[in-house]
């Protein structure tokens, strides 16, 4: 245990690139335990054996380091949890811990459930939480249907999250936490986190931030007062798109209106050893190694994808068939100034290429097609390079129409609150050459001028590849 703690401290003094590449896996471990393997081994085992009953008893009582059973812990999980904690706490002046979950949604649920238990001294006392309305559609449903309607924990929606007075007006003595997604999916809402976190702390409650779209390569919310960070690891952290995963990363000693000292002292370790053990939202151990491998190149991918997205956003901004572009990097965006305060490529100032701080705004943007829903679908259907899928953060460009996919279930009123019109296309720009992405957009938007889309040519039409699809 001591050796691992010392090694962790050693890694904390490394630069972001180095942490991302090596994480907590050391040469010493490779030589002593892993046949010299330079890549973290995959521990495809449900459980660990013990020398005798004494060792087993101590291990299961969490008295000695153990990975006992892979619903709770496993060496592959240890490497990824350690890596994510190191990246989120990087240059924040705080120490963090991490709990992996089977999905981003599971990370959100596992986190918020802990703060929504009835008050044992006054079980009838109402409970509420204050959270941005501009959130991923699944989060919207979790908050509105599962919590607000079914569990009777009131969701107080922040409609304009940039307005700090709106946050403040919704908080009272029954508020359990503040929650914000920034930048939000798909409309790129953003707020002044330091001010909102200060509000949370004034009321003795935690600030939770879903930072999936930024990743620690562009923003580390713990540096700005957040207590708990949510990552849908599925997205940019696993750019290659190998599967679904989530993570909770929390600082030590968080505020909460709960009489649970262990929860406040180390939220993720508390979750891991107690509630998550009982609920079982753990990540498949084999998947951990795939994610670790993707994270090694996170910083450079976020840099390239951000630069590409900027180019695409600039192109779309001047296009005659586009009404509006949501991209925080555009100086014309109403939230550009506030985003500029928070979104930086980590360590650009010590990068030979840049040598100074550099703003980067990520790979996610959305745009409204002129002429409404029908035109939007015609353009969307004409893409040939950009994949039509409910996904983002991929190394490949991917687009969706949120109103008919990711955000369809929340209905018209919910979409209005979240500012999602029917003619909005969400575009996650990948690492292709941006000119090729622009070419695809250009030919797709040209259908509104009566031109034939490339997607209707024999090369792409139903007679070609799609008829060969396995059914
Ligand atoms: C911002 C954000 N948070 C959370 C989630 C949920 O993550 P998952 O799909 O891994 O459950 C998503 C999914 O799109 C998302 O975009």
CSV table of C-alpha atoms and ligand atoms in Angstrom, one decimal:
chain,number,residue,atom,x,y,z
A,1,UNK,CA,0.0,0.0,0.0
A,2,UNK,CA,2.8,2.4,1.0
A,3,UNK,CA,4.7,1.6,-2.1
A,4,UNK,CA,1.7,2.4,-4.3
A,5,UNK,CA,1.0,5.6,-2.4
A,6,UNK,CA,4.6,6.7,-2.9
A,7,UNK,CA,4.6,5.8,-6.6
A,8,UNK,CA,1.3,7.8,-7.0
A,9,UNK,CA,3.0,10.8,-5.4
A,10,UNK,CA,5.9,10.4,-7.8
A,11,UNK,CA,3.6,10.4,-10.8
A,12,UNK,CA,1.8,13.5,-9.5
A,13,UNK,CA,5.0,15.5,-10.1
A,14,UNK,CA,5.1,14.5,-13.8
A,15,UNK,CA,3.6,16.5,-16.7
A,16,UNK,CA,0.2,15.7,-18.1
A,17,UNK,CA,1.5,13.9,-21.2
A,18,UNK,CA,3.7,11.7,-19.0
A,19,UNK,CA,0.8,10.8,-16.7
A,20,UNK,CA,-1.5,10.1,-19.6
A,21,UNK,CA,1.1,7.8,-21.2
A,22,UNK,CA,2.2,5.9,-18.1
A,23,UNK,CA,-0.5,6.3,-15.4
A,24,UNK,CA,0.2,4.2,-12.4
A,25,UNK,CA,1.8,1.3,-14.1
A,26,UNK,CA,5.5,1.1,-13.3
A,27,UNK,CA,8.5,-0.7,-14.6
A,28,UNK,CA,9.0,-2.3,-11.2
A,29,UNK,CA,5.5,-3.8,-11.3
A,30,UNK,CA,6.1,-5.1,-14.8
A,31,UNK,CA,9.3,-6.8,-13.8
A,32,UNK,CA,8.2,-8.1,-10.4
A,33,UNK,CA,4.7,-9.2,-11.2
A,34,UNK,CA,3.9,-9.1,-14.9
A,35,UNK,CA,6.6,-10.9,-17.0
A,36,UNK,CA,8.1,-7.6,-17.9
A,37,UNK,CA,5.0,-6.6,-20.0
A,38,UNK,CA,5.3,-2.9,-20.9
A,39,UNK,CA,1.5,-2.6,-21.3
A,40,UNK,CA,-0.8,-2.9,-18.3
A,41,UNK,CA,-1.9,-6.5,-18.2
A,42,UNK,CA,-5.6,-7.3,-18.5
A,43,UNK,CA,-6.7,-9.0,-15.3
A,44,UNK,CA,-9.5,-11.2,-16.7
A,45,UNK,CA,-10.4,-12.7,-13.4
A,46,UNK,CA,-13.6,-12.4,-11.3
A,47,UNK,CA,-11.7,-12.8,-8.0
A,48,UNK,CA,-8.5,-13.2,-6.1
A,49,UNK,CA,-7.3,-16.2,-4.1
A,50,UNK,CA,-5.9,-15.9,-0.5
A,51,UNK,CA,-3.2,-17.7,1.3
A,52,UNK,CA,-5.4,-18.6,4.2
A,53,UNK,CA,-8.5,-17.7,6.2
A,54,UNK,CA,-6.6,-15.0,8.1
A,55,UNK,CA,-5.6,-13.2,4.9
A,56,UNK,CA,-9.1,-13.6,3.5
A,57,UNK,CA,-10.7,-12.1,6.6
A,58,UNK,CA,-8.4,-9.1,6.7
A,59,UNK,CA,-8.9,-8.5,2.9
A,60,UNK,CA,-12.6,-8.7,3.0
A,61,UNK,CA,-12.7,-6.4,6.0
A,62,UNK,CA,-10.7,-3.9,3.9
A,63,UNK,CA,-7.8,-4.1,6.4
A,64,UNK,CA,-5.1,-4.9,3.8
A,65,UNK,CA,-4.8,-4.0,0.1
A,66,UNK,CA,-6.8,-6.4,-1.9
A,67,UNK,CA,-8.8,-6.6,-5.1
A,68,UNK,CA,-10.9,-9.4,-3.7
A,69,UNK,CA,-13.7,-9.5,-6.3
A,70,UNK,CA,-14.1,-7.5,-9.6
A,71,UNK,CA,-17.4,-6.0,-8.7
A,72,UNK,CA,-15.4,-4.0,-6.2
A,73,UNK,CA,-11.8,-3.8,-7.4
A,74,UNK,CA,-9.4,-5.4,-9.8
A,75,UNK,CA,-5.9,-4.4,-10.9
A,76,UNK,CA,-7.1,-3.3,-14.3
A,77,UNK,CA,-9.6,-1.0,-12.7
A,78,UNK,CA,-7.0,0.2,-10.3
A,79,UNK,CA,-4.8,1.4,-13.2
A,80,UNK,CA,-7.6,3.2,-14.9
A,81,UNK,CA,-9.1,4.7,-11.7
A,82,UNK,CA,-5.6,5.9,-10.7
A,83,UNK,CA,-5.0,7.4,-14.1
A,84,UNK,CA,-8.3,9.3,-14.2
A,85,UNK,CA,-7.8,10.7,-10.7
A,86,UNK,CA,-4.3,11.9,-11.6
A,87,UNK,CA,-5.5,13.6,-14.8
A,88,UNK,CA,-8.5,15.3,-13.1
A,89,UNK,CA,-6.5,16.5,-10.1
A,90,UNK,CA,-3.6,17.7,-12.4
A,91,UNK,CA,-2.4,21.2,-11.3
A,92,UNK,CA,-5.6,21.7,-9.2
A,93,UNK,CA,-3.9,21.7,-5.8
A,94,UNK,CA,-6.3,19.0,-4.7
A,95,UNK,CA,-6.1,15.2,-4.3
A,96,UNK,CA,-8.8,13.1,-6.0
A,97,UNK,CA,-10.0,9.6,-6.1
A,98,UNK,CA,-12.0,7.8,-8.8
A,99,UNK,CA,-14.7,5.2,-9.2
A,100,UNK,CA,-15.3,3.6,-12.6
A,101,UNK,CA,-18.8,2.7,-13.6
A,102,UNK,CA,-20.3,0.7,-16.4
A,103,UNK,CA,-21.5,3.9,-18.2
A,104,UNK,CA,-21.7,7.7,-17.9
A,105,UNK,CA,-25.3,7.4,-16.8
A,106,UNK,CA,-24.3,5.0,-14.1
A,107,UNK,CA,-21.7,7.5,-12.9
A,108,UNK,CA,-24.4,10.2,-12.7
A,109,UNK,CA,-26.9,8.0,-10.9
A,110,UNK,CA,-24.4,6.5,-8.5
A,111,UNK,CA,-23.3,10.0,-7.6
A,112,UNK,CA,-26.6,11.8,-7.1
A,113,UNK,CA,-28.3,8.9,-5.3
A,114,UNK,CA,-26.0,9.4,-2.4
A,115,UNK,CA,-27.2,12.9,-1.8
A,116,UNK,CA,-30.9,12.2,-2.3
A,117,UNK,CA,-31.6,9.9,0.6
A,118,UNK,CA,-34.4,11.1,2.9
A,119,UNK,CA,-33.2,12.8,6.1
A,120,UNK,CA,-33.3,10.0,8.7
A,121,UNK,CA,-34.3,12.5,11.4
A,122,UNK,CA,-37.1,14.0,9.3
A,123,UNK,CA,-38.0,11.5,6.5
A,124,UNK,CA,-41.0,13.6,5.2
A,125,UNK,CA,-38.8,16.7,4.6
A,126,UNK,CA,-38.8,17.6,0.9
A,127,UNK,CA,-35.7,17.2,-1.1
A,128,UNK,CA,-34.5,19.1,-4.2
A,129,UNK,CA,-31.5,19.5,-6.4
A,130,UNK,CA,-30.6,22.4,-8.7
A,131,UNK,CA,-29.2,21.4,-12.2
A,132,UNK,CA,-28.9,22.9,-15.6
A,133,UNK,CA,-31.7,22.1,-18.1
A,134,UNK,CA,-29.2,22.0,-21.0
A,135,UNK,CA,-27.9,18.4,-20.4
A,136,UNK,CA,-27.6,15.2,-22.3
A,137,UNK,CA,-31.0,13.7,-23.0
A,138,UNK,CA,-30.4,10.6,-20.8
A,139,UNK,CA,-29.5,12.9,-17.9
A,140,UNK,CA,-32.6,15.0,-18.6
A,141,UNK,CA,-34.7,11.8,-18.3
A,142,UNK,CA,-32.9,10.6,-15.2
A,143,UNK,CA,-33.5,14.0,-13.5
A,144,UNK,CA,-37.1,14.6,-14.7
A,145,UNK,CA,-38.7,11.1,-14.8
A,146,UNK,CA,-36.7,9.0,-12.4
A,147,UNK,CA,-35.9,11.6,-9.7
A,148,UNK,CA,-38.4,14.3,-10.0
A,149,UNK,CA,-41.5,12.3,-11.0
A,150,UNK,CA,-40.9,8.8,-9.6
A,151,UNK,CA,-38.6,9.4,-6.5
A,152,UNK,CA,-40.2,12.8,-5.7
A,153,UNK,CA,-36.9,14.6,-5.5
A,154,UNK,CA,-37.6,17.9,-7.1
A,155,UNK,CA,-35.4,18.9,-10.0
A,156,UNK,CA,-35.2,22.7,-10.1
A,157,UNK,CA,-34.1,23.5,-13.6
A,158,UNK,CA,-31.6,26.2,-14.4
A,159,UNK,CA,-32.7,27.5,-17.8
A,160,UNK,CA,-30.0,30.1,-18.4
A,161,UNK,CA,-27.0,28.7,-16.5
A,162,UNK,CA,-24.8,31.7,-17.3
A,163,UNK,CA,-27.1,33.7,-15.1
A,164,UNK,CA,-25.8,33.2,-11.5
A,165,UNK,CA,-28.8,34.9,-9.9
A,166,UNK,CA,-31.0,32.2,-11.4
A,167,UNK,CA,-28.9,29.5,-9.7
A,168,UNK,CA,-29.1,31.4,-6.5
A,169,UNK,CA,-32.9,31.9,-6.6
A,170,UNK,CA,-33.5,28.1,-6.8
A,171,UNK,CA,-31.4,27.1,-3.8
A,172,UNK,CA,-32.9,26.6,-0.4
A,173,UNK,CA,-32.3,24.7,2.8
A,174,UNK,CA,-33.6,21.5,1.2
A,175,UNK,CA,-31.2,21.6,-1.8
A,176,UNK,CA,-28.8,18.7,-1.8
A,177,UNK,CA,-26.4,19.6,-4.6
A,178,UNK,CA,-25.8,21.8,-7.6
A,179,UNK,CA,-25.2,20.1,-11.0
A,180,UNK,CA,-24.0,21.4,-14.3
A,181,UNK,CA,-23.0,20.0,-17.6
A,182,UNK,CA,-20.4,22.2,-19.3
A,183,UNK,CA,-19.9,22.5,-22.2
A,184,UNK,CA,-23.4,20.9,-22.6
A,185,UNK,CA,-24.5,18.4,-25.2
A,186,UNK,CA,-25.6,19.4,-27.8
A,187,UNK,CA,-26.0,23.2,-27.3
A,188,UNK,CA,-22.7,24.0,-25.7
A,189,UNK,CA,-24.1,25.9,-22.7
A,190,UNK,CA,-21.4,27.1,-20.3
A,191,UNK,CA,-21.3,28.9,-17.0
A,192,UNK,CA,-18.9,30.6,-14.6
A,193,UNK,CA,-18.1,27.5,-12.6
A,194,UNK,CA,-16.1,29.4,-9.9
A,195,UNK,CA,-19.1,31.5,-9.1
A,196,UNK,CA,-21.6,28.6,-9.1
A,197,UNK,CA,-19.3,26.4,-6.9
A,198,UNK,CA,-18.9,29.3,-4.5
A,199,UNK,CA,-22.7,29.4,-4.2
A,200,UNK,CA,-22.8,25.6,-3.5
A,201,UNK,CA,-20.2,25.9,-0.8
A,202,UNK,CA,-22.0,28.9,0.8
A,203,UNK,CA,-24.9,26.5,1.2
A,204,UNK,CA,-22.8,23.6,2.4
A,205,UNK,CA,-23.5,21.4,-0.6
A,206,UNK,CA,-21.4,19.8,-3.3
A,207,UNK,CA,-20.9,21.1,-6.9
A,208,UNK,CA,-21.1,18.3,-9.4
A,209,UNK,CA,-19.9,18.9,-13.0
A,210,UNK,CA,-20.3,16.7,-16.0
A,211,UNK,CA,-17.1,17.5,-17.9
A,212,UNK,CA,-17.4,14.8,-20.6
A,213,UNK,CA,-17.2,17.2,-23.5
A,214,UNK,CA,-14.1,19.0,-22.2
A,215,UNK,CA,-12.1,16.1,-20.8
A,216,UNK,CA,-9.2,16.8,-18.4
A,217,UNK,CA,-7.1,17.8,-21.5
A,218,UNK,CA,-9.1,21.0,-21.8
A,219,UNK,CA,-10.6,21.7,-18.3
A,220,UNK,CA,-10.3,20.3,-14.9
A,221,UNK,CA,-13.3,21.4,-12.9
A,222,UNK,CA,-11.6,20.5,-9.5
A,223,UNK,CA,-9.3,23.5,-10.2
A,224,UNK,CA,-12.4,25.8,-10.2
A,225,UNK,CA,-14.2,24.7,-7.1
A,226,UNK,CA,-16.1,21.6,-8.3
A,227,UNK,CA,-16.2,18.8,-5.8
A,228,UNK,CA,-17.2,15.9,-8.1
A,229,UNK,CA,-16.6,15.4,-11.8
A,230,UNK,CA,-18.6,13.1,-14.0
A,231,UNK,CA,-17.1,11.6,-17.2
A,232,UNK,CA,-18.9,9.6,-19.8
A,233,UNK,CA,-15.7,7.7,-20.5
A,234,UNK,CA,-17.5,6.3,-23.5
A,235,UNK,CA,-16.8,9.6,-25.3
A,236,UNK,CA,-13.6,11.5,-25.9
A,237,UNK,CA,-11.7,9.5,-23.3
A,238,UNK,CA,-12.2,6.4,-25.5
A,239,UNK,CA,-12.0,8.2,-28.8
A,240,UNK,CA,-11.8,5.0,-30.7
A,241,UNK,CA,-15.3,4.1,-29.6
A,242,UNK,CA,-14.7,0.6,-28.3
A,243,UNK,CA,-17.5,0.7,-25.8
A,244,UNK,CA,-19.4,2.2,-22.9
A,245,UNK,CA,-17.8,3.3,-19.6
A,246,UNK,CA,-18.2,6.0,-17.0
A,247,UNK,CA,-16.2,7.5,-14.1
A,248,UNK,CA,-16.7,9.6,-11.0
A,249,UNK,CA,-13.8,11.6,-9.8
A,250,UNK,CA,-14.0,13.5,-6.5
A,251,UNK,CA,-11.8,15.7,-4.4
A,252,UNK,CA,-11.2,14.7,-0.7
A,253,UNK,CA,-13.4,16.4,2.0
A,254,UNK,CA,-16.4,17.4,0.1
A,255,UNK,CA,-19.3,19.4,1.6
A,256,UNK,CA,-22.7,17.6,2.0
A,257,UNK,CA,-25.8,17.9,4.2
A,258,UNK,CA,-25.3,14.3,5.4
A,259,UNK,CA,-24.1,12.8,8.6
A,260,UNK,CA,-21.7,10.5,6.9
A,261,UNK,CA,-18.0,11.4,7.6
A,262,UNK,CA,-16.6,8.6,5.4
A,263,UNK,CA,-18.6,9.9,2.4
A,264,UNK,CA,-17.4,13.4,2.9
A,265,UNK,CA,-13.7,12.4,3.5
A,266,UNK,CA,-13.3,10.4,0.4
A,267,UNK,CA,-16.4,10.1,-1.7
A,268,UNK,CA,-15.2,7.7,-4.4
A,269,UNK,CA,-13.5,5.3,-1.9
A,270,UNK,CA,-16.7,5.4,0.1
A,271,UNK,CA,-18.8,4.5,-3.0
A,272,UNK,CA,-16.4,1.8,-4.0
A,273,UNK,CA,-16.3,0.0,-0.6
A,274,UNK,CA,-19.9,0.4,0.3
A,275,UNK,CA,-22.9,1.5,-1.9
A,276,UNK,CA,-21.3,0.6,-5.3
A,277,UNK,CA,-20.3,-2.8,-3.8
A,278,UNK,CA,-24.0,-3.4,-3.0
A,279,UNK,CA,-25.5,-1.9,-6.2
A,280,UNK,CA,-22.8,-3.3,-8.6
A,281,UNK,CA,-22.4,-0.6,-11.3
A,282,UNK,CA,-18.8,-1.7,-12.0
A,283,UNK,CA,-17.0,-1.5,-15.3
A,284,UNK,CA,-16.0,-4.7,-17.1
A,285,UNK,CA,-12.3,-5.1,-16.3
A,286,UNK,CA,-11.2,-6.0,-19.9
A,287,UNK,CA,-12.6,-2.7,-21.0
A,288,UNK,CA,-10.3,-0.8,-18.6
A,289,UNK,CA,-7.2,-1.6,-20.7
A,290,UNK,CA,-8.8,-0.5,-23.9
A,291,UNK,CA,-9.6,2.9,-22.3
A,292,UNK,CA,-6.2,3.3,-20.8
A,293,UNK,CA,-4.7,2.7,-24.2
A,294,UNK,CA,-6.9,5.5,-25.7
A,295,UNK,CA,-6.1,8.0,-22.9
A,296,UNK,CA,-2.4,7.8,-23.6
A,297,UNK,CA,-3.0,10.1,-26.7
A,298,UNK,CA,-5.9,12.1,-25.3
A,299,UNK,CA,-4.2,15.5,-25.2
A,300,UNK,CA,-2.9,15.5,-28.8
A,301,UNK,CA,-6.3,14.2,-30.1
A,302,UNK,CA,-8.2,16.9,-28.2
A,303,UNK,CA,-5.8,19.5,-29.7
A,304,UNK,CA,-6.3,18.3,-33.3
A,305,UNK,CA,-10.0,17.7,-33.0
A,306,UNK,CA,-10.5,21.2,-31.4
A,307,UNK,CA,-8.6,22.9,-34.2
A,308,UNK,CA,-10.5,21.0,-36.8
A,309,UNK,CA,-13.8,21.9,-35.2
A,310,UNK,CA,-12.9,25.5,-35.1
A,311,UNK,CA,-12.3,25.4,-38.9
A,312,UNK,CA,-15.6,23.6,-39.5
A,313,UNK,CA,-17.5,26.1,-37.3
A,314,UNK,CA,-15.9,29.0,-39.1
A,315,UNK,CA,-17.0,27.5,-42.4
A,316,UNK,CA,-20.6,26.9,-41.3
A,317,UNK,CA,-20.9,30.3,-39.7
A,318,UNK,CA,-20.7,32.0,-43.0
A,319,UNK,CA,-22.9,29.4,-44.9
A,320,UNK,CA,-26.1,30.8,-46.5
A,321,UNK,CA,-28.1,27.7,-45.4
A,322,UNK,CA,-27.1,27.9,-41.8
A,323,UNK,CA,-29.0,30.0,-39.3
A,324,UNK,CA,-26.8,29.6,-36.2
A,325,UNK,CA,-23.7,27.9,-35.1
A,326,UNK,CA,-23.1,26.8,-31.5
A,327,UNK,CA,-19.3,26.6,-30.9
A,328,UNK,CA,-17.7,28.2,-27.9
A,329,UNK,CA,-14.5,28.9,-29.9
A,330,UNK,CA,-16.3,31.4,-32.2
A,331,UNK,CA,-15.8,35.0,-30.9
A,332,UNK,CA,-19.4,35.7,-32.0
A,333,UNK,CA,-20.7,33.1,-29.6
A,334,UNK,CA,-22.4,34.8,-26.6
A,335,UNK,CA,-20.6,32.6,-24.1
A,336,UNK,CA,-17.2,32.8,-25.8
A,337,UNK,CA,-15.7,35.2,-23.2
A,338,UNK,CA,-16.6,32.9,-20.3
A,339,UNK,CA,-15.5,29.8,-22.1
A,340,UNK,CA,-12.2,31.5,-22.9
A,341,UNK,CA,-11.6,31.8,-19.1
A,342,UNK,CA,-11.8,28.0,-18.6
A,343,UNK,CA,-11.0,26.0,-21.7
A,344,UNK,CA,-7.3,25.6,-22.3
A,345,UNK,CA,-5.2,22.9,-23.8
A,346,UNK,CA,-3.4,21.6,-20.8
A,347,UNK,CA,0.3,22.4,-20.6
A,348,UNK,CA,0.4,24.4,-23.9
A,349,UNK,CA,2.8,26.7,-22.1
A,350,UNK,CA,5.4,24.0,-21.7
A,351,UNK,CA,4.8,22.6,-25.2
A,352,UNK,CA,7.6,23.2,-27.7
A,353,UNK,CA,5.0,23.9,-30.4
A,354,UNK,CA,3.1,26.6,-28.5
A,355,UNK,CA,5.2,27.9,-25.5
A,356,UNK,CA,2.2,29.8,-24.1
A,357,UNK,CA,-1.3,29.2,-22.9
A,358,UNK,CA,-3.6,28.2,-25.7
A,359,UNK,CA,-7.4,28.1,-25.7
A,360,UNK,CA,-9.0,25.0,-27.2
A,361,UNK,CA,-12.8,24.6,-27.3
A,362,UNK,CA,-13.2,20.9,-28.0
A,363,UNK,CA,-14.7,18.8,-30.8
A,364,UNK,CA,-18.4,19.3,-30.2
A,365,UNK,CA,-20.5,21.9,-32.0
A,366,UNK,CA,-24.1,22.1,-33.3
A,367,UNK,CA,-25.8,24.2,-36.0
A,368,UNK,CA,-29.3,25.1,-37.1
A,369,UNK,CA,-30.2,24.5,-40.8
A,370,UNK,CA,-32.3,27.3,-42.4
A,371,UNK,CA,-35.8,26.3,-43.4
A,372,UNK,CA,-36.7,24.0,-40.4
A,373,UNK,CA,-36.8,20.3,-39.7
A,374,UNK,CA,-37.3,19.1,-43.3
A,375,UNK,CA,-34.3,20.9,-44.6
A,376,UNK,CA,-32.3,19.7,-41.6
A,377,UNK,CA,-33.1,16.1,-42.4
A,378,UNK,CA,-32.3,16.5,-46.1
A,379,UNK,CA,-28.8,17.8,-45.2
A,380,UNK,CA,-28.3,15.2,-42.6
A,381,UNK,CA,-29.3,12.4,-45.0
A,382,UNK,CA,-26.8,13.6,-47.5
A,383,UNK,CA,-23.7,13.1,-45.4
A,384,UNK,CA,-21.2,10.6,-46.8
A,385,UNK,CA,-18.1,11.1,-44.7
A,386,UNK,CA,-19.8,12.2,-41.5
A,387,UNK,CA,-21.4,9.2,-39.7
A,388,UNK,CA,-25.0,9.4,-38.7
A,389,UNK,CA,-25.0,8.1,-35.1
A,390,UNK,CA,-25.9,9.1,-31.6
A,391,UNK,CA,-22.3,9.4,-30.5
A,392,UNK,CA,-19.6,12.0,-29.9
A,393,UNK,CA,-16.0,12.3,-29.1
A,394,UNK,CA,-15.0,9.9,-31.8
A,395,UNK,CA,-11.8,10.0,-33.9
A,396,UNK,CA,-14.3,9.9,-36.8
A,397,UNK,CA,-16.7,12.8,-37.4
A,398,UNK,CA,-20.2,11.8,-36.2
A,399,UNK,CA,-23.5,13.7,-36.4
A,400,UNK,CA,-27.0,13.4,-35.1
A,401,UNK,CA,-30.3,15.3,-35.0
A,402,UNK,CA,-30.8,15.6,-31.2
A,403,UNK,CA,-34.6,16.3,-31.4
A,404,UNK,CA,-35.3,12.9,-33.0
A,405,UNK,CA,-32.6,10.9,-31.2
A,406,UNK,CA,-30.7,11.7,-28.0
A,407,UNK,CA,-33.2,14.3,-26.9
A,408,UNK,CA,-36.4,12.9,-28.3
A,409,UNK,CA,-37.8,11.4,-25.1
A,410,UNK,CA,-37.9,14.6,-23.2
A,411,UNK,CA,-40.6,16.0,-25.4
A,412,UNK,CA,-41.3,19.5,-26.8
A,413,UNK,CA,-41.4,21.3,-23.5
A,414,UNK,CA,-38.2,19.6,-22.3
A,415,UNK,CA,-36.4,20.5,-25.6
A,416,UNK,CA,-37.6,24.1,-25.4
A,417,UNK,CA,-36.1,24.4,-21.9
A,418,UNK,CA,-32.9,22.8,-23.1
A,419,UNK,CA,-32.9,25.1,-26.3
A,420,UNK,CA,-33.0,22.2,-28.8
A,421,UNK,CA,-34.9,23.1,-32.0
A,422,UNK,CA,-36.0,20.5,-34.6
A,423,UNK,CA,-33.5,21.9,-37.2
A,424,UNK,CA,-30.4,21.4,-35.0
A,425,UNK,CA,-27.6,19.1,-36.1
A,426,UNK,CA,-25.0,18.1,-33.5
A,427,UNK,CA,-21.6,17.5,-35.0
A,428,UNK,CA,-18.7,16.0,-33.3
A,429,UNK,CA,-15.7,16.6,-35.5
A,430,UNK,CA,-13.0,14.0,-35.6
A,431,UNK,CA,-9.4,13.9,-36.6
A,432,UNK,CA,-9.8,13.7,-40.4
A,433,UNK,CA,-8.4,16.6,-42.4
A,434,UNK,CA,-11.0,19.3,-41.7
A,435,UNK,CA,-11.1,20.1,-45.4
A,436,UNK,CA,-12.6,16.7,-46.0
A,437,UNK,CA,-15.2,17.2,-43.4
A,438,UNK,CA,-16.0,20.6,-44.9
A,439,UNK,CA,-16.3,19.1,-48.3
A,440,UNK,CA,-18.9,16.6,-47.0
A,441,UNK,CA,-20.9,19.4,-45.4
A,442,UNK,CA,-20.6,21.5,-48.5
A,443,UNK,CA,-22.1,18.8,-50.8
A,444,UNK,CA,-24.8,18.0,-48.2
A,445,UNK,CA,-25.9,21.6,-47.8
A,446,UNK,CA,-25.9,21.9,-51.6
A,447,UNK,CA,-29.0,19.7,-51.7
A,448,UNK,CA,-30.9,22.8,-50.5
A,449,UNK,CA,-29.8,24.4,-53.8
A,450,UNK,CA,-31.4,21.5,-55.7
A,451,UNK,CA,-28.1,19.7,-56.3
A,452,UNK,CA,-27.9,15.9,-56.1
A,453,UNK,CA,-26.3,14.7,-53.0
A,454,UNK,CA,-23.3,12.5,-53.2
A,455,UNK,CA,-25.2,10.0,-51.0
A,456,UNK,CA,-27.6,9.5,-53.9
A,457,UNK,CA,-24.8,8.4,-56.3
A,458,UNK,CA,-24.5,4.7,-57.1
A,459,UNK,CA,-21.4,4.5,-54.9
A,460,UNK,CA,-23.4,5.3,-51.8
A,461,UNK,CA,-27.0,4.3,-52.6
A,462,UNK,CA,-29.0,1.3,-51.5
A,463,UNK,CA,-27.8,-0.8,-54.4
A,464,UNK,CA,-24.2,-0.6,-53.1
A,465,UNK,CA,-22.8,-1.2,-49.7
A,466,UNK,CA,-26.0,-1.0,-47.7
A,467,UNK,CA,-27.6,-4.0,-49.4
A,468,UNK,CA,-24.6,-6.0,-48.3
A,469,UNK,CA,-25.3,-5.2,-44.6
A,470,UNK,CA,-25.7,-8.3,-42.4
A,471,UNK,CA,-29.2,-8.6,-41.1
B,1,LIG,C1,-22.4,14.9,-21.5
B,1,LIG,C2,-22.8,13.5,-21.4
B,1,LIG,N1,-22.9,13.0,-20.1
B,1,LIG,C3,-23.3,11.7,-19.9
B,1,LIG,C4,-23.6,10.9,-21.0
B,1,LIG,C5,-24.0,9.5,-20.7
B,1,LIG,O1,-23.0,8.6,-20.9
B,1,LIG,P1,-23.1,7.1,-21.4
B,1,LIG,O2,-23.6,7.0,-22.7
B,1,LIG,O3,-21.6,6.6,-21.3
B,1,LIG,O4,-23.9,6.4,-20.4
B,1,LIG,C6,-23.6,11.4,-22.3
B,1,LIG,C7,-23.9,10.5,-23.4
B,1,LIG,O5,-24.0,11.0,-24.5
B,1,LIG,C8,-23.1,12.7,-22.5
B,1,LIG,O6,-23.1,13.2,-23.7
